[in-house]
């Protein structure tokens, strides 16, 4: 990860790939790889040898870094706890929902009818915690009146690695595009998000922007984004997940509506503000 000598005189450089480049001074690095956090700081960060090497390279090249940009306060705290030399060099710049959602916010087609339709848009990485859903299925006889369906987005090989193919209330759409994701958001009652590890949690932002309730893992990344409006559960506990889903059901039946106004205040309204913040961080304005 060395830089060609012809670029070493650059006064400003933005690296979007997480790892600083050797030999390029005063780099600004956008970090969105949560596994850069040490497992000693976040127990859900991978202890795989691959990430051990990635973290070693990251630490070795920090001498070339001017600023680190992350997307959440929780990621900032965990990075500084892992690399103490980053104190006062980490800047939090959140992002809004993607342009495809902001420009075409879908109307609501779903009317809650007593049984919940939930949506979990995530690939099948281990830290996305699809295994919790399979463990929830072992308890579903006690909860069959709660969920109509939980929609997931796994491709064929990812689905085959799970035990979800035999769960009657799990519907897999496979990999979906932006239009299909918008359509699904319009037909769901809430986002279900059990992920162990996120540098940000963009589906949470999408659901908040659309005014959907969020049932999610009780972890710092989700608490930072969703604040008091999220409905939380321990991500290792299927009984706690069912309890949170039942809490959502009870709230909806009482006429409750989620209010994301406070939580959304810390997010930029559009991508122009994100670009402006990046430029200010790099000393370009």
JSON list of C-alpha atoms in Angstrom, two decimals, residues 80-271:
[
{"chain": "A", "resi": 80, "resn": "UNK", "atom": "CA", "xyz": [-10.02, 6.03, 19.11]},
{"chain": "A", "resi": 81, "resn": "UNK", "atom": "CA", "xyz": [-10.25, 3.28, 21.72]},
{"chain": "A", "resi": 82, "resn": "UNK", "atom": "CA", "xyz": [-8.41, 0.97, 19.31]},
{"chain": "A", "resi": 83, "resn": "UNK", "atom": "CA", "xyz": [-5.84, 3.52, 18.05]},
{"chain": "A", "resi": 84, "resn": "UNK", "atom": "CA", "xyz": [-5.19, 6.08, 20.79]},
{"chain": "A", "resi": 85, "resn": "UNK", "atom": "CA", "xyz": [-2.97, 8.10, 18.44]},
{"chain": "A", "resi": 86, "resn": "UNK", "atom": "CA", "xyz": [-6.12, 9.09, 16.53]},
{"chain": "A", "resi": 87, "resn": "UNK", "atom": "CA", "xyz": [-7.43, 11.24, 19.38]},
{"chain": "A", "resi": 88, "resn": "UNK", "atom": "CA", "xyz": [-8.48, 14.65, 17.98]},
{"chain": "A", "resi": 89, "resn": "UNK", "atom": "CA", "xyz": [-8.00, 13.42, 14.40]},
{"chain": "A", "resi": 90, "resn": "UNK", "atom": "CA", "xyz": [-11.38, 11.71, 13.83]},
{"chain": "A", "resi": 91, "resn": "UNK", "atom": "CA", "xyz": [-14.28, 13.66, 12.32]},
{"chain": "A", "resi": 92, "resn": "UNK", "atom": "CA", "xyz": [-17.87, 12.42, 12.21]},
{"chain": "A", "resi": 93, "resn": "UNK", "atom": "CA", "xyz": [-19.69, 13.16, 8.94]},
{"chain": "A", "resi": 94, "resn": "UNK", "atom": "CA", "xyz": [-22.93, 11.19, 8.67]},
{"chain": "A", "resi": 95, "resn": "UNK", "atom": "CA", "xyz": [-24.66, 10.68, 5.35]},
{"chain": "A", "resi": 96, "resn": "UNK", "atom": "CA", "xyz": [-28.29, 11.01, 4.38]},
{"chain": "A", "resi": 97, "resn": "UNK", "atom": "CA", "xyz": [-30.32, 8.24, 2.82]},
{"chain": "A", "resi": 98, "resn": "UNK", "atom": "CA", "xyz": [-29.22, 7.31, -0.73]},
{"chain": "A", "resi": 99, "resn": "UNK", "atom": "CA", "xyz": [-30.26, 9.57, -3.59]},
{"chain": "A", "resi": 100, "resn": "UNK", "atom": "CA", "xyz": [-32.45, 6.83, -5.08]},
{"chain": "A", "resi": 101, "resn": "UNK", "atom": "CA", "xyz": [-34.56, 6.97, -1.93]},
{"chain": "A", "resi": 102, "resn": "UNK", "atom": "CA", "xyz": [-34.50, 10.73, -1.34]},
{"chain": "A", "resi": 103, "resn": "UNK", "atom": "CA", "xyz": [-35.55, 11.45, -4.92]},
{"chain": "A", "resi": 104, "resn": "UNK", "atom": "CA", "xyz": [-38.32, 8.83, -5.06]},
{"chain": "A", "resi": 105, "resn": "UNK", "atom": "CA", "xyz": [-39.76, 8.31, -1.61]},
{"chain": "A", "resi": 106, "resn": "UNK", "atom": "CA", "xyz": [-42.43, 5.63, -1.98]},
{"chain": "A", "resi": 107, "resn": "UNK", "atom": "CA", "xyz": [-45.99, 6.10, -0.81]},
{"chain": "A", "resi": 108, "resn": "UNK", "atom": "CA", "xyz": [-47.21, 3.71, 1.85]},
{"chain": "A", "resi": 109, "resn": "UNK", "atom": "CA", "xyz": [-49.10, 0.72, 0.43]},
{"chain": "A", "resi": 110, "resn": "UNK", "atom": "CA", "xyz": [-49.11, -1.34, 3.59]},
{"chain": "A", "resi": 111, "resn": "UNK", "atom": "CA", "xyz": [-51.93, -1.00, 6.13]},
{"chain": "A", "resi": 112, "resn": "UNK", "atom": "CA", "xyz": [-51.19, -2.77, 9.41]},
{"chain": "A", "resi": 113, "resn": "UNK", "atom": "CA", "xyz": [-53.72, -5.59, 9.86]},
{"chain": "A", "resi": 114, "resn": "UNK", "atom": "CA", "xyz": [-52.66, -7.19, 13.14]},
{"chain": "A", "resi": 115, "resn": "UNK", "atom": "CA", "xyz": [-49.75, -9.30, 11.88]},
{"chain": "A", "resi": 116, "resn": "UNK", "atom": "CA", "xyz": [-46.44, -7.75, 11.07]},
{"chain": "A", "resi": 117, "resn": "UNK", "atom": "CA", "xyz": [-44.57, -7.55, 7.79]},
{"chain": "A", "resi": 118, "resn": "UNK", "atom": "CA", "xyz": [-40.89, -6.92, 8.53]},
{"chain": "A", "resi": 119, "resn": "UNK", "atom": "CA", "xyz": [-37.97, -6.21, 6.20]},
{"chain": "A", "resi": 120, "resn": "UNK", "atom": "CA", "xyz": [-34.26, -6.97, 6.64]},
{"chain": "A", "resi": 121, "resn": "UNK", "atom": "CA", "xyz": [-32.23, -5.77, 3.60]},
{"chain": "A", "resi": 122, "resn": "UNK", "atom": "CA", "xyz": [-28.76, -7.20, 4.14]},
{"chain": "A", "resi": 123, "resn": "UNK", "atom": "CA", "xyz": [-26.27, -9.48, 2.44]},
{"chain": "A", "resi": 124, "resn": "UNK", "atom": "CA", "xyz": [-25.34, -12.75, 4.07]},
{"chain": "A", "resi": 125, "resn": "UNK", "atom": "CA", "xyz": [-22.16, -11.75, 5.85]},
{"chain": "A", "resi": 126, "resn": "UNK", "atom": "CA", "xyz": [-21.69, -13.48, 9.22]},
{"chain": "A", "resi": 127, "resn": "UNK", "atom": "CA", "xyz": [-21.93, -10.22, 11.16]},
{"chain": "A", "resi": 128, "resn": "UNK", "atom": "CA", "xyz": [-25.38, -9.56, 9.67]},
{"chain": "A", "resi": 129, "resn": "UNK", "atom": "CA", "xyz": [-26.65, -12.19, 12.10]},
{"chain": "A", "resi": 130, "resn": "UNK", "atom": "CA", "xyz": [-29.20, -14.03, 9.96]},
{"chain": "A", "resi": 131, "resn": "UNK", "atom": "CA", "xyz": [-28.60, -16.97, 12.26]},
{"chain": "A", "resi": 132, "resn": "UNK", "atom": "CA", "xyz": [-30.68, -15.23, 14.92]},
{"chain": "A", "resi": 133, "resn": "UNK", "atom": "CA", "xyz": [-33.72, -15.52, 12.64]},
{"chain": "A", "resi": 134, "resn": "UNK", "atom": "CA", "xyz": [-33.22, -19.27, 12.36]},
{"chain": "A", "resi": 135, "resn": "UNK", "atom": "CA", "xyz": [-33.03, -19.48, 16.15]},
{"chain": "A", "resi": 136, "resn": "UNK", "atom": "CA", "xyz": [-36.19, -17.40, 16.42]},
{"chain": "A", "resi": 137, "resn": "UNK", "atom": "CA", "xyz": [-37.92, -19.96, 14.19]},
{"chain": "A", "resi": 138, "resn": "UNK", "atom": "CA", "xyz": [-37.36, -22.60, 16.88]},
{"chain": "A", "resi": 139, "resn": "UNK", "atom": "CA", "xyz": [-39.67, -20.56, 19.11]},
{"chain": "A", "resi": 140, "resn": "UNK", "atom": "CA", "xyz": [-42.25, -19.48, 16.54]},
{"chain": "A", "resi": 141, "resn": "UNK", "atom": "CA", "xyz": [-45.08, -21.71, 17.80]},
{"chain": "A", "resi": 142, "resn": "UNK", "atom": "CA", "xyz": [-45.40, -19.30, 20.71]},
{"chain": "A", "resi": 143, "resn": "UNK", "atom": "CA", "xyz": [-45.42, -16.30, 18.39]},
{"chain": "A", "resi": 144, "resn": "UNK", "atom": "CA", "xyz": [-47.22, -17.38, 15.22]},
{"chain": "A", "resi": 145, "resn": "UNK", "atom": "CA", "xyz": [-49.81, -14.63, 15.57]},
{"chain": "A", "resi": 146, "resn": "UNK", "atom": "CA", "xyz": [-47.15, -11.92, 15.50]},
{"chain": "A", "resi": 147, "resn": "UNK", "atom": "CA", "xyz": [-45.47, -12.13, 12.10]},
{"chain": "A", "resi": 148, "resn": "UNK", "atom": "CA", "xyz": [-47.04, -12.52, 8.70]},
{"chain": "A", "resi": 149, "resn": "UNK", "atom": "CA", "xyz": [-43.64, -12.45, 6.99]},
{"chain": "A", "resi": 150, "resn": "UNK", "atom": "CA", "xyz": [-40.05, -11.33, 7.37]},
{"chain": "A", "resi": 151, "resn": "UNK", "atom": "CA", "xyz": [-38.49, -10.41, 4.02]},
{"chain": "A", "resi": 152, "resn": "UNK", "atom": "CA", "xyz": [-34.76, -10.96, 3.55]},
{"chain": "A", "resi": 153, "resn": "UNK", "atom": "CA", "xyz": [-32.46, -10.31, 0.57]},
{"chain": "A", "resi": 154, "resn": "UNK", "atom": "CA", "xyz": [-30.00, -13.20, 0.33]},
{"chain": "A", "resi": 155, "resn": "UNK", "atom": "CA", "xyz": [-28.61, -14.62, -2.88]},
{"chain": "A", "resi": 156, "resn": "UNK", "atom": "CA", "xyz": [-28.76, -18.37, -3.45]},
{"chain": "A", "resi": 157, "resn": "UNK", "atom": "CA", "xyz": [-25.42, -19.39, -1.88]},
{"chain": "A", "resi": 158, "resn": "UNK", "atom": "CA", "xyz": [-26.01, -17.09, 1.09]},
{"chain": "A", "resi": 159, "resn": "UNK", "atom": "CA", "xyz": [-29.48, -18.53, 1.68]},
{"chain": "A", "resi": 160, "resn": "UNK", "atom": "CA", "xyz": [-28.17, -22.08, 1.48]},
{"chain": "A", "resi": 161, "resn": "UNK", "atom": "CA", "xyz": [-25.78, -21.35, 4.34]},
{"chain": "A", "resi": 162, "resn": "UNK", "atom": "CA", "xyz": [-28.69, -20.51, 6.63]},
{"chain": "A", "resi": 163, "resn": "UNK", "atom": "CA", "xyz": [-31.54, -22.57, 8.03]},
{"chain": "A", "resi": 164, "resn": "UNK", "atom": "CA", "xyz": [-34.12, -20.12, 6.70]},
{"chain": "A", "resi": 165, "resn": "UNK", "atom": "CA", "xyz": [-35.35, -22.12, 3.72]},
{"chain": "A", "resi": 166, "resn": "UNK", "atom": "CA", "xyz": [-37.74, -24.09, 5.93]},
{"chain": "A", "resi": 167, "resn": "UNK", "atom": "CA", "xyz": [-39.10, -21.13, 7.90]},
{"chain": "A", "resi": 168, "resn": "UNK", "atom": "CA", "xyz": [-42.63, -20.49, 6.62]},
{"chain": "A", "resi": 169, "resn": "UNK", "atom": "CA", "xyz": [-42.75, -16.82, 7.56]},
{"chain": "A", "resi": 170, "resn": "UNK", "atom": "CA", "xyz": [-39.38, -15.92, 5.99]},
{"chain": "A", "resi": 171, "resn": "UNK", "atom": "CA", "xyz": [-39.58, -14.72, 2.38]},
{"chain": "A", "resi": 172, "resn": "UNK", "atom": "CA", "xyz": [-36.34, -14.32, 0.46]},
{"chain": "A", "resi": 173, "resn": "UNK", "atom": "CA", "xyz": [-36.27, -11.90, -2.48]},
{"chain": "A", "resi": 174, "resn": "UNK", "atom": "CA", "xyz": [-32.66, -12.53, -3.42]},
{"chain": "A", "resi": 175, "resn": "UNK", "atom": "CA", "xyz": [-30.46, -9.57, -4.30]},
{"chain": "A", "resi": 176, "resn": "UNK", "atom": "CA", "xyz": [-32.66, -6.58, -5.15]},
{"chain": "A", "resi": 177, "resn": "UNK", "atom": "CA", "xyz": [-32.14, -3.28, -6.93]},
{"chain": "A", "resi": 178, "resn": "UNK", "atom": "CA", "xyz": [-33.11, 0.20, -5.76]},
{"chain": "A", "resi": 179, "resn": "UNK", "atom": "CA", "xyz": [-36.61, 0.11, -7.28]},
{"chain": "A", "resi": 180, "resn": "UNK", "atom": "CA", "xyz": [-37.35, -3.25, -5.68]},
{"chain": "A", "resi": 181, "resn": "UNK", "atom": "CA", "xyz": [-36.06, -2.00, -2.35]},
{"chain": "A", "resi": 182, "resn": "UNK", "atom": "CA", "xyz": [-38.33, 1.04, -2.54]},
{"chain": "A", "resi": 183, "resn": "UNK", "atom": "CA", "xyz": [-41.29, -1.19, -3.33]},
{"chain": "A", "resi": 184, "resn": "UNK", "atom": "CA", "xyz": [-40.55, -3.40, -0.36]},
{"chain": "A", "resi": 185, "resn": "UNK", "atom": "CA", "xyz": [-40.23, -0.44, 2.00]},
{"chain": "A", "resi": 186, "resn": "UNK", "atom": "CA", "xyz": [-43.70, 0.67, 0.91]},
{"chain": "A", "resi": 187, "resn": "UNK", "atom": "CA", "xyz": [-45.14, -2.70, 1.92]},
{"chain": "A", "resi": 188, "resn": "UNK", "atom": "CA", "xyz": [-43.50, -3.21, 5.29]},
{"chain": "A", "resi": 189, "resn": "UNK", "atom": "CA", "xyz": [-44.52, -2.32, 8.83]},
{"chain": "A", "resi": 190, "resn": "UNK", "atom": "CA", "xyz": [-40.98, -1.96, 10.19]},
{"chain": "A", "resi": 191, "resn": "UNK", "atom": "CA", "xyz": [-37.31, -2.56, 9.58]},
{"chain": "A", "resi": 192, "resn": "UNK", "atom": "CA", "xyz": [-35.87, -5.54, 11.47]},
{"chain": "A", "resi": 193, "resn": "UNK", "atom": "CA", "xyz": [-32.12, -5.14, 11.92]},
{"chain": "A", "resi": 194, "resn": "UNK", "atom": "CA", "xyz": [-30.23, -7.68, 14.08]},
{"chain": "A", "resi": 195, "resn": "UNK", "atom": "CA", "xyz": [-26.74, -6.97, 12.70]},
{"chain": "A", "resi": 196, "resn": "UNK", "atom": "CA", "xyz": [-23.86, -7.41, 15.12]},
{"chain": "A", "resi": 197, "resn": "UNK", "atom": "CA", "xyz": [-21.55, -4.88, 13.51]},
{"chain": "A", "resi": 198, "resn": "UNK", "atom": "CA", "xyz": [-21.92, -1.70, 11.47]},
{"chain": "A", "resi": 199, "resn": "UNK", "atom": "CA", "xyz": [-19.78, 1.34, 10.83]},
{"chain": "A", "resi": 200, "resn": "UNK", "atom": "CA", "xyz": [-23.01, 3.25, 10.20]},
{"chain": "A", "resi": 201, "resn": "UNK", "atom": "CA", "xyz": [-26.15, 1.24, 9.41]},
{"chain": "A", "resi": 202, "resn": "UNK", "atom": "CA", "xyz": [-27.57, 2.73, 6.21]},
{"chain": "A", "resi": 203, "resn": "UNK", "atom": "CA", "xyz": [-30.85, 0.71, 6.24]},
{"chain": "A", "resi": 204, "resn": "UNK", "atom": "CA", "xyz": [-31.57, 2.32, 9.61]},
{"chain": "A", "resi": 205, "resn": "UNK", "atom": "CA", "xyz": [-31.19, 5.73, 7.98]},
{"chain": "A", "resi": 206, "resn": "UNK", "atom": "CA", "xyz": [-33.42, 4.65, 5.10]},
{"chain": "A", "resi": 207, "resn": "UNK", "atom": "CA", "xyz": [-36.17, 3.47, 7.45]},
{"chain": "A", "resi": 208, "resn": "UNK", "atom": "CA", "xyz": [-35.92, 6.60, 9.58]},
{"chain": "A", "resi": 209, "resn": "UNK", "atom": "CA", "xyz": [-36.13, 8.82, 6.49]},
{"chain": "A", "resi": 210, "resn": "UNK", "atom": "CA", "xyz": [-39.27, 6.98, 5.39]},
{"chain": "A", "resi": 211, "resn": "UNK", "atom": "CA", "xyz": [-40.87, 7.19, 8.83]},
{"chain": "A", "resi": 212, "resn": "UNK", "atom": "CA", "xyz": [-40.81, 3.44, 9.48]},
{"chain": "A", "resi": 213, "resn": "UNK", "atom": "CA", "xyz": [-40.37, 1.91, 12.94]},
{"chain": "A", "resi": 214, "resn": "UNK", "atom": "CA", "xyz": [-37.08, 0.12, 13.61]},
{"chain": "A", "resi": 215, "resn": "UNK", "atom": "CA", "xyz": [-36.61, -3.05, 15.67]},
{"chain": "A", "resi": 216, "resn": "UNK", "atom": "CA", "xyz": [-32.87, -3.47, 16.03]},
{"chain": "A", "resi": 217, "resn": "UNK", "atom": "CA", "xyz": [-29.88, -4.81, 17.92]},
{"chain": "A", "resi": 218, "resn": "UNK", "atom": "CA", "xyz": [-29.15, -3.01, 21.18]},
{"chain": "A", "resi": 219, "resn": "UNK", "atom": "CA", "xyz": [-25.66, -1.98, 20.15]},
{"chain": "A", "resi": 220, "resn": "UNK", "atom": "CA", "xyz": [-23.86, 1.40, 20.02]},
{"chain": "A", "resi": 221, "resn": "UNK", "atom": "CA", "xyz": [-24.19, 1.92, 16.26]},
{"chain": "A", "resi": 222, "resn": "UNK", "atom": "CA", "xyz": [-27.98, 1.56, 16.44]},
{"chain": "A", "resi": 223, "resn": "UNK", "atom": "CA", "xyz": [-28.33, 3.61, 19.64]},
{"chain": "A", "resi": 224, "resn": "UNK", "atom": "CA", "xyz": [-26.33, 6.43, 18.05]},
{"chain": "A", "resi": 225, "resn": "UNK", "atom": "CA", "xyz": [-28.62, 6.57, 15.01]},
{"chain": "A", "resi": 226, "resn": "UNK", "atom": "CA", "xyz": [-32.04, 5.64, 16.39]},
{"chain": "A", "resi": 227, "resn": "UNK", "atom": "CA", "xyz": [-31.76, 7.12, 19.88]},
{"chain": "A", "resi": 228, "resn": "UNK", "atom": "CA", "xyz": [-34.91, 6.62, 21.98]},
{"chain": "A", "resi": 229, "resn": "UNK", "atom": "CA", "xyz": [-37.24, 5.81, 19.08]},
{"chain": "A", "resi": 230, "resn": "UNK", "atom": "CA", "xyz": [-35.71, 2.42, 18.28]},
{"chain": "A", "resi": 231, "resn": "UNK", "atom": "CA", "xyz": [-37.13, -0.77, 19.74]},
{"chain": "A", "resi": 232, "resn": "UNK", "atom": "CA", "xyz": [-34.11, -2.71, 20.94]},
{"chain": "A", "resi": 233, "resn": "UNK", "atom": "CA", "xyz": [-33.17, -6.30, 21.73]},
{"chain": "A", "resi": 234, "resn": "UNK", "atom": "CA", "xyz": [-30.02, -8.23, 22.56]},
{"chain": "A", "resi": 235, "resn": "UNK", "atom": "CA", "xyz": [-28.71, -9.55, 19.21]},
{"chain": "A", "resi": 236, "resn": "UNK", "atom": "CA", "xyz": [-27.76, -12.94, 20.68]},
{"chain": "A", "resi": 237, "resn": "UNK", "atom": "CA", "xyz": [-31.16, -13.62, 22.25]},
{"chain": "A", "resi": 238, "resn": "UNK", "atom": "CA", "xyz": [-34.05, -14.89, 20.06]},
{"chain": "A", "resi": 239, "resn": "UNK", "atom": "CA", "xyz": [-36.50, -14.54, 22.96]},
{"chain": "A", "resi": 240, "resn": "UNK", "atom": "CA", "xyz": [-35.53, -10.88, 23.32]},
{"chain": "A", "resi": 241, "resn": "UNK", "atom": "CA", "xyz": [-36.04, -10.38, 19.57]},
{"chain": "A", "resi": 242, "resn": "UNK", "atom": "CA", "xyz": [-39.55, -11.82, 19.81]},
{"chain": "A", "resi": 243, "resn": "UNK", "atom": "CA", "xyz": [-40.25, -9.60, 22.81]},
{"chain": "A", "resi": 244, "resn": "UNK", "atom": "CA", "xyz": [-39.19, -6.52, 20.84]},
{"chain": "A", "resi": 245, "resn": "UNK", "atom": "CA", "xyz": [-41.40, -7.54, 17.91]},
{"chain": "A", "resi": 246, "resn": "UNK", "atom": "CA", "xyz": [-44.33, -8.02, 20.26]},
{"chain": "A", "resi": 247, "resn": "UNK", "atom": "CA", "xyz": [-43.64, -4.59, 21.70]},
{"chain": "A", "resi": 248, "resn": "UNK", "atom": "CA", "xyz": [-43.87, -3.16, 18.18]},
{"chain": "A", "resi": 249, "resn": "UNK", "atom": "CA", "xyz": [-47.16, -5.00, 17.65]},
{"chain": "A", "resi": 250, "resn": "UNK", "atom": "CA", "xyz": [-48.59, -3.62, 20.90]},
{"chain": "A", "resi": 251, "resn": "UNK", "atom": "CA", "xyz": [-47.49, -0.09, 20.06]},
{"chain": "A", "resi": 252, "resn": "UNK", "atom": "CA", "xyz": [-49.05, -0.20, 16.60]},
{"chain": "A", "resi": 253, "resn": "UNK", "atom": "CA", "xyz": [-52.29, -1.57, 18.01]},
{"chain": "A", "resi": 254, "resn": "UNK", "atom": "CA", "xyz": [-52.41, 1.34, 20.46]},
{"chain": "A", "resi": 255, "resn": "UNK", "atom": "CA", "xyz": [-52.12, 3.83, 17.58]},
{"chain": "A", "resi": 256, "resn": "UNK", "atom": "CA", "xyz": [-48.48, 4.72, 18.18]},
{"chain": "A", "resi": 257, "resn": "UNK", "atom": "CA", "xyz": [-46.51, 6.37, 15.38]},
{"chain": "A", "resi": 258, "resn": "UNK", "atom": "CA", "xyz": [-42.76, 6.61, 15.38]},
{"chain": "A", "resi": 259, "resn": "UNK", "atom": "CA", "xyz": [-41.25, 10.11, 15.42]},
{"chain": "A", "resi": 260, "resn": "UNK", "atom": "CA", "xyz": [-37.73, 10.37, 14.00]},
{"chain": "A", "resi": 261, "resn": "UNK", "atom": "CA", "xyz": [-37.55, 14.17, 14.06]},
{"chain": "A", "resi": 262, "resn": "UNK", "atom": "CA", "xyz": [-34.97, 14.38, 16.86]},
{"chain": "A", "resi": 263, "resn": "UNK", "atom": "CA", "xyz": [-32.80, 11.50, 15.61]},
{"chain": "A", "resi": 264, "resn": "UNK", "atom": "CA", "xyz": [-32.73, 12.85, 12.05]},
{"chain": "A", "resi": 265, "resn": "UNK", "atom": "CA", "xyz": [-31.42, 16.25, 13.15]},
{"chain": "A", "resi": 266, "resn": "UNK", "atom": "CA", "xyz": [-27.85, 14.97, 13.31]},
{"chain": "A", "resi": 267, "resn": "UNK", "atom": "CA", "xyz": [-27.97, 13.80, 9.67]},
{"chain": "A", "resi": 268, "resn": "UNK", "atom": "CA", "xyz": [-27.29, 16.11, 6.70]},
{"chain": "A", "resi": 269, "resn": "UNK", "atom": "CA", "xyz": [-30.27, 16.94, 4.53]},
{"chain": "A", "resi": 270, "resn": "UNK", "atom": "CA", "xyz": [-28.51, 16.19, 1.26]},
{"chain": "A", "resi": 271, "resn": "UNK", "atom": "CA", "xyz": [-25.23, 15.14, -0.33]}
]
